[in-house]
Short mmCIF file of C-alpha atoms in Angstrom, two decimals:
data_model
loop_
_atom_site.label_atom_id
_atom_site.label_comp_id
_atom_site.label_asym_id
_atom_site.label_seq_id
_atom_site.Cartn_x
_atom_site.Cartn_y
_atom_site.Cartn_z
CA MET A 38 -53.74 -106.07 98.78
CA ASN A 39 -53.59 -102.13 98.83
CA ASN A 40 -50.66 -100.53 98.11
CA HIS A 41 -49.57 -96.70 100.06
CA ALA A 42 -46.82 -94.62 98.11
CA LEU A 43 -46.15 -92.33 101.45
CA PHE A 44 -43.97 -89.42 100.98
CA PRO A 45 -42.84 -89.66 97.42
CA VAL A 46 -39.87 -86.60 95.99
CA LEU A 47 -41.31 -84.10 94.09
CA VAL A 48 -39.51 -83.17 91.00
CA SER A 49 -41.51 -81.48 88.27
CA GLU A 50 -41.17 -81.48 84.92
CA PHE A 51 -42.12 -77.76 82.88
CA HIS A 52 -41.30 -76.99 79.07
CA TYR A 53 -40.75 -73.49 77.27
CA ASP A 54 -42.78 -72.20 75.07
CA GLU A 55 -40.86 -69.31 74.36
CA HIS A 56 -38.10 -71.95 73.59
CA LYS A 57 -36.73 -71.26 70.03
CA GLN A 58 -37.15 -67.39 70.61
CA PHE A 59 -34.49 -67.65 73.86
CA LYS A 60 -32.16 -70.24 72.18
CA ASN A 61 -31.48 -67.77 69.23
CA ILE A 62 -30.63 -65.00 71.59
CA PHE A 63 -28.95 -67.52 74.17
CA PHE A 64 -26.02 -68.14 71.29
CA ASN A 65 -26.16 -64.47 70.01
CA SER A 66 -24.62 -63.92 73.45
CA VAL A 67 -23.41 -66.97 74.81
CA PHE A 68 -19.62 -65.77 74.47
CA ASP A 69 -20.70 -62.65 76.96
CA HIS A 70 -20.76 -65.47 79.79
CA LEU A 71 -17.21 -67.55 78.99
CA ASN A 72 -13.70 -66.76 80.30
CA ASP A 73 -10.69 -67.12 77.38
CA ARG A 74 -10.97 -70.61 77.51
CA GLY A 75 -14.78 -70.81 76.37
CA VAL A 76 -15.21 -72.02 80.00
CA SER A 77 -18.65 -70.92 81.91
CA ASP A 78 -19.18 -72.81 85.45
CA GLU A 79 -19.25 -72.24 89.32
CA SER A 80 -15.26 -72.56 88.97
CA THR A 81 -15.14 -69.51 86.95
CA GLY A 82 -17.06 -67.21 88.64
CA HIS A 83 -20.06 -67.37 86.40
CA VAL A 84 -22.80 -67.15 88.62
CA THR A 85 -25.05 -64.82 88.28
CA ILE A 86 -26.24 -64.88 84.47
CA HIS A 87 -29.65 -64.48 85.96
CA HIS A 88 -28.59 -60.58 85.84
CA ASP A 89 -28.53 -60.75 81.66
CA ASP A 90 -31.27 -58.49 80.45
CA ARG A 91 -31.30 -60.42 77.84
CA TYR A 92 -32.56 -64.02 79.50
CA LYS A 93 -35.12 -61.44 81.71
CA TYR A 94 -38.33 -64.12 79.98
CA LEU A 95 -36.78 -66.97 80.78
CA TYR A 96 -36.26 -65.99 84.65
CA THR A 97 -39.66 -64.61 84.36
CA PHE A 98 -41.03 -68.19 83.33
CA VAL A 99 -38.90 -70.09 85.74
CA VAL A 100 -40.21 -68.30 88.23
CA SER A 101 -43.72 -69.24 87.50
CA CYS A 102 -42.43 -73.12 87.45
CA ILE A 103 -40.87 -72.03 90.98
CA LYS A 104 -44.51 -70.88 92.21
CA GLU A 105 -46.26 -73.94 90.69
CA PHE A 106 -43.82 -75.96 92.60
CA ILE A 107 -44.81 -75.04 95.60
CA LYS A 108 -48.02 -74.59 95.16
CA THR A 109 -47.94 -78.69 94.72
CA TYR A 110 -46.86 -78.64 98.05
CA ASN A 111 -50.37 -76.93 99.49
CA VAL A 112 -48.05 -74.12 100.17
CA ASN A 113 -49.77 -70.47 98.95
CA PRO A 114 -47.02 -69.05 96.75
CA GLU A 115 -46.81 -65.43 97.84
CA LEU A 116 -46.05 -65.60 101.26
CA PHE A 117 -42.13 -65.53 99.81
CA ASP A 118 -39.53 -63.54 97.78
CA ILE A 119 -38.12 -66.05 95.57
CA ASN A 120 -34.52 -64.93 95.06
CA ILE A 121 -32.64 -66.58 92.64
CA VAL A 122 -28.98 -66.19 94.20
CA LYS A 123 -27.20 -67.84 91.74
CA SER A 124 -27.45 -69.32 88.14
CA TRP A 125 -24.21 -70.51 85.81
CA LEU A 126 -23.65 -72.81 82.81
CA ASN A 127 -23.26 -76.54 82.30
CA ILE A 128 -21.57 -76.60 78.55
CA THR A 129 -20.91 -80.54 78.78
CA GLY A 130 -19.05 -82.50 75.53
CA GLY A 131 -20.23 -85.40 77.50
CA GLN A 132 -18.30 -85.34 80.70
CA SER A 133 -20.04 -86.95 83.87
CA ASN A 134 -20.91 -84.63 86.53
CA PRO A 135 -20.63 -86.14 89.52
CA ASN A 136 -23.25 -87.23 92.50
CA HIS A 137 -24.25 -83.95 94.44
CA ASN A 138 -26.50 -81.44 95.71
CA HIS A 139 -27.07 -77.68 96.51
CA ALA A 140 -27.75 -78.10 100.14
CA ASP A 141 -26.97 -74.09 100.44
CA ALA A 142 -29.88 -73.63 98.71
CA HIS A 143 -33.61 -74.27 98.83
CA ILE A 144 -34.84 -74.96 95.74
CA ALA A 145 -32.43 -75.36 92.68
CA PHE A 146 -33.68 -75.86 88.90
CA VAL A 147 -31.96 -77.14 85.77
CA TYR A 148 -32.78 -75.46 82.13
CA TYR A 149 -32.12 -77.18 78.97
CA VAL A 150 -31.27 -74.70 76.11
CA HIS A 151 -29.94 -77.26 73.39
CA VAL A 152 -29.06 -81.01 73.88
CA PRO A 153 -27.55 -82.86 70.49
CA GLU A 154 -28.90 -85.84 69.97
CA ASN A 155 -25.53 -88.16 70.84
CA VAL A 156 -25.39 -85.62 73.77
CA TYR A 157 -28.14 -85.86 75.92
CA ASN A 158 -26.84 -86.75 79.10
CA SER A 159 -29.40 -88.15 80.99
CA ILE A 160 -30.28 -86.65 84.85
CA ARG A 161 -30.36 -89.14 86.95
CA PHE A 162 -31.47 -88.41 90.89
CA TYR A 163 -31.03 -90.79 93.71
CA ASN A 164 -32.91 -92.03 96.27
CA TYR A 165 -31.87 -91.72 99.76
CA VAL A 166 -28.92 -93.58 101.20
CA PHE A 167 -31.34 -94.78 104.51
CA ARG A 168 -34.16 -95.68 102.42
CA HIS A 169 -37.33 -97.73 104.29
CA GLU A 170 -36.68 -101.28 103.35
CA PRO A 171 -36.26 -104.17 105.02
CA PHE A 172 -32.55 -104.42 105.01
CA THR A 173 -30.03 -102.46 104.08
CA SER A 174 -29.83 -102.82 99.51
CA PHE A 175 -32.58 -105.62 99.83
CA CYS A 176 -34.16 -104.66 96.55
CA LYS A 177 -30.67 -104.08 94.87
CA ILE A 178 -29.61 -107.64 95.25
CA ASN A 179 -32.07 -109.21 95.10
CA ASN A 180 -34.28 -108.03 91.96
CA GLU A 181 -33.63 -111.26 89.96
CA ASN A 182 -35.85 -109.47 87.24
CA ASN A 183 -34.47 -106.03 87.21
CA VAL A 184 -37.62 -104.59 87.53
CA TRP A 185 -37.34 -100.93 89.15
CA ASP A 186 -40.64 -98.97 90.04
CA ILE A 187 -41.10 -96.25 92.46
CA PHE A 188 -41.09 -99.10 95.80
CA ASN A 189 -37.85 -100.56 94.74
CA SER A 190 -35.98 -98.26 92.67
CA TYR A 191 -32.30 -96.27 93.93
CA THR A 192 -32.63 -93.73 91.06
CA TRP A 193 -34.82 -91.85 88.84
CA GLN A 194 -33.20 -90.55 85.50
CA PHE A 195 -34.44 -87.96 82.25
CA LYS A 196 -33.05 -87.59 79.27
CA PRO A 197 -33.31 -83.89 78.75
CA ILE A 198 -34.78 -82.24 75.81
CA ASP A 199 -34.39 -78.70 74.27
CA GLY A 200 -36.59 -76.61 76.58
CA GLN A 201 -37.29 -78.40 79.43
CA LEU A 202 -36.94 -77.08 82.82
CA MET A 203 -36.63 -79.20 85.87
CA VAL A 204 -37.64 -78.32 89.15
CA PHE A 205 -36.15 -80.34 92.31
CA PRO A 206 -35.40 -79.95 96.43
CA ALA A 207 -32.07 -77.96 96.51
CA THR A 208 -31.00 -81.01 99.08
CA LEU A 209 -31.99 -83.54 96.67
CA ASN A 210 -28.61 -85.74 95.35
CA HIS A 211 -28.76 -86.04 91.03
CA ASP A 212 -25.65 -86.53 88.94
CA THR A 213 -25.35 -86.43 85.71
CA ILE A 214 -24.29 -89.40 83.21
CA GLY A 215 -21.64 -88.89 80.61
CA HIS A 216 -20.79 -90.29 77.67
CA ASP A 217 -16.57 -89.75 77.71
CA GLU A 218 -15.54 -90.77 74.66
CA LEU A 219 -17.69 -87.29 73.34
CA SER A 220 -15.53 -84.04 72.76
CA THR A 221 -13.99 -81.75 75.44
CA ASN A 222 -11.57 -79.90 73.56
CA LYS A 223 -11.62 -75.65 74.00
CA ILE A 224 -14.50 -73.71 72.66
CA GLU A 225 -13.45 -71.33 70.40
CA GLY A 226 -16.26 -70.97 68.13
CA ILE A 227 -20.09 -71.12 67.71
CA ASN A 228 -19.81 -75.06 66.44
CA ASP A 229 -17.95 -75.88 69.25
CA VAL A 230 -20.91 -74.64 71.47
CA GLU A 231 -23.33 -76.40 68.97
CA ASN A 232 -21.61 -80.07 69.44
CA ARG A 233 -22.50 -79.67 73.24
CA ARG A 234 -25.56 -80.42 75.56
CA ILE A 235 -25.87 -76.63 77.45
CA SER A 236 -27.92 -76.50 80.93
CA ILE A 237 -28.48 -73.17 82.88
CA ALA A 238 -28.52 -74.34 86.82
CA GLY A 239 -29.87 -71.94 89.04
CA ASP A 240 -29.87 -72.04 93.20
CA ILE A 241 -33.48 -70.50 95.10
CA ILE A 242 -33.24 -69.36 98.09
CA LEU A 243 -37.22 -68.73 99.40
CA THR A 244 -37.62 -65.75 101.92
CA TYR A 245 -40.66 -64.25 103.41
CA LYS A 246 -42.60 -61.71 102.15
CA GLU A 247 -43.15 -59.33 105.11
CA LYS A 248 -42.27 -60.16 108.62
CA ILE A 249 -44.16 -63.16 109.73
CA ALA A 250 -44.47 -65.21 113.46
CA LYS A 251 -43.24 -68.48 112.14
CA HIS A 252 -40.84 -70.23 113.50
CA LEU A 253 -39.29 -71.54 110.31
CA GLY A 254 -38.08 -70.43 106.79
CA LEU A 255 -36.38 -67.01 106.41
CA GLN A 256 -37.47 -63.44 107.40
CA PRO A 257 -37.54 -60.71 104.80
CA ILE A 258 -34.13 -59.50 103.66
CA LYS A 259 -35.21 -55.95 104.16
CA ASN A 260 -35.45 -57.18 107.78
CA TRP A 261 -32.06 -58.63 107.46
CA ARG A 262 -28.83 -56.06 109.87
CA MET A 263 -24.91 -56.51 109.87
CA PHE A 264 -23.01 -55.17 112.37
CA GLU A 265 -19.60 -54.34 111.94
CA LYS A 266 -17.39 -53.29 114.60
#
């Protein structure tokens, strides 16, 4: 029998060689990106982390990885401007992050700045709800040996490590597996930061670099125009 794994979803994993240097820079600057309650995420409006020039080499690395991600589709990344439209911190003491996606973007990424051993909080990706199997939940309710692989799994998870970058389609649902017994207290000092898992998440929008005769994809930003009454 020949089995064919059709139409897999691409999730790419990279590792930043300059992570130790970046981590030192980050811990010396993290409080510039927290509010007075020690919180920083999309809900606090801290979504422009990529504008911090101290982090520019990290984001240069992120963009180079996005290009490799695009190449895997046999698409030329030089057709596109890779626009980081927002990026933010996730600083967690062990809480779960619910199942969600970033469907208002094209590509999403998460970079793990600091992962304590007891707060690893695996990231988990979800298969499509209407997946192709003989009937709904066929594998879920009949897998008596509890053996999961690319053909029958509903989720796939990765245990994050320092310096790891994950790149994936923004529409791909994912969550973070939490350990709710761990600390969720207010961040007041550097020791509180060091006891938490820290990641930088971000969203990418692709626009063509030049005006192009294609019916899908966003034309260059320089061609956009707003009209006001």
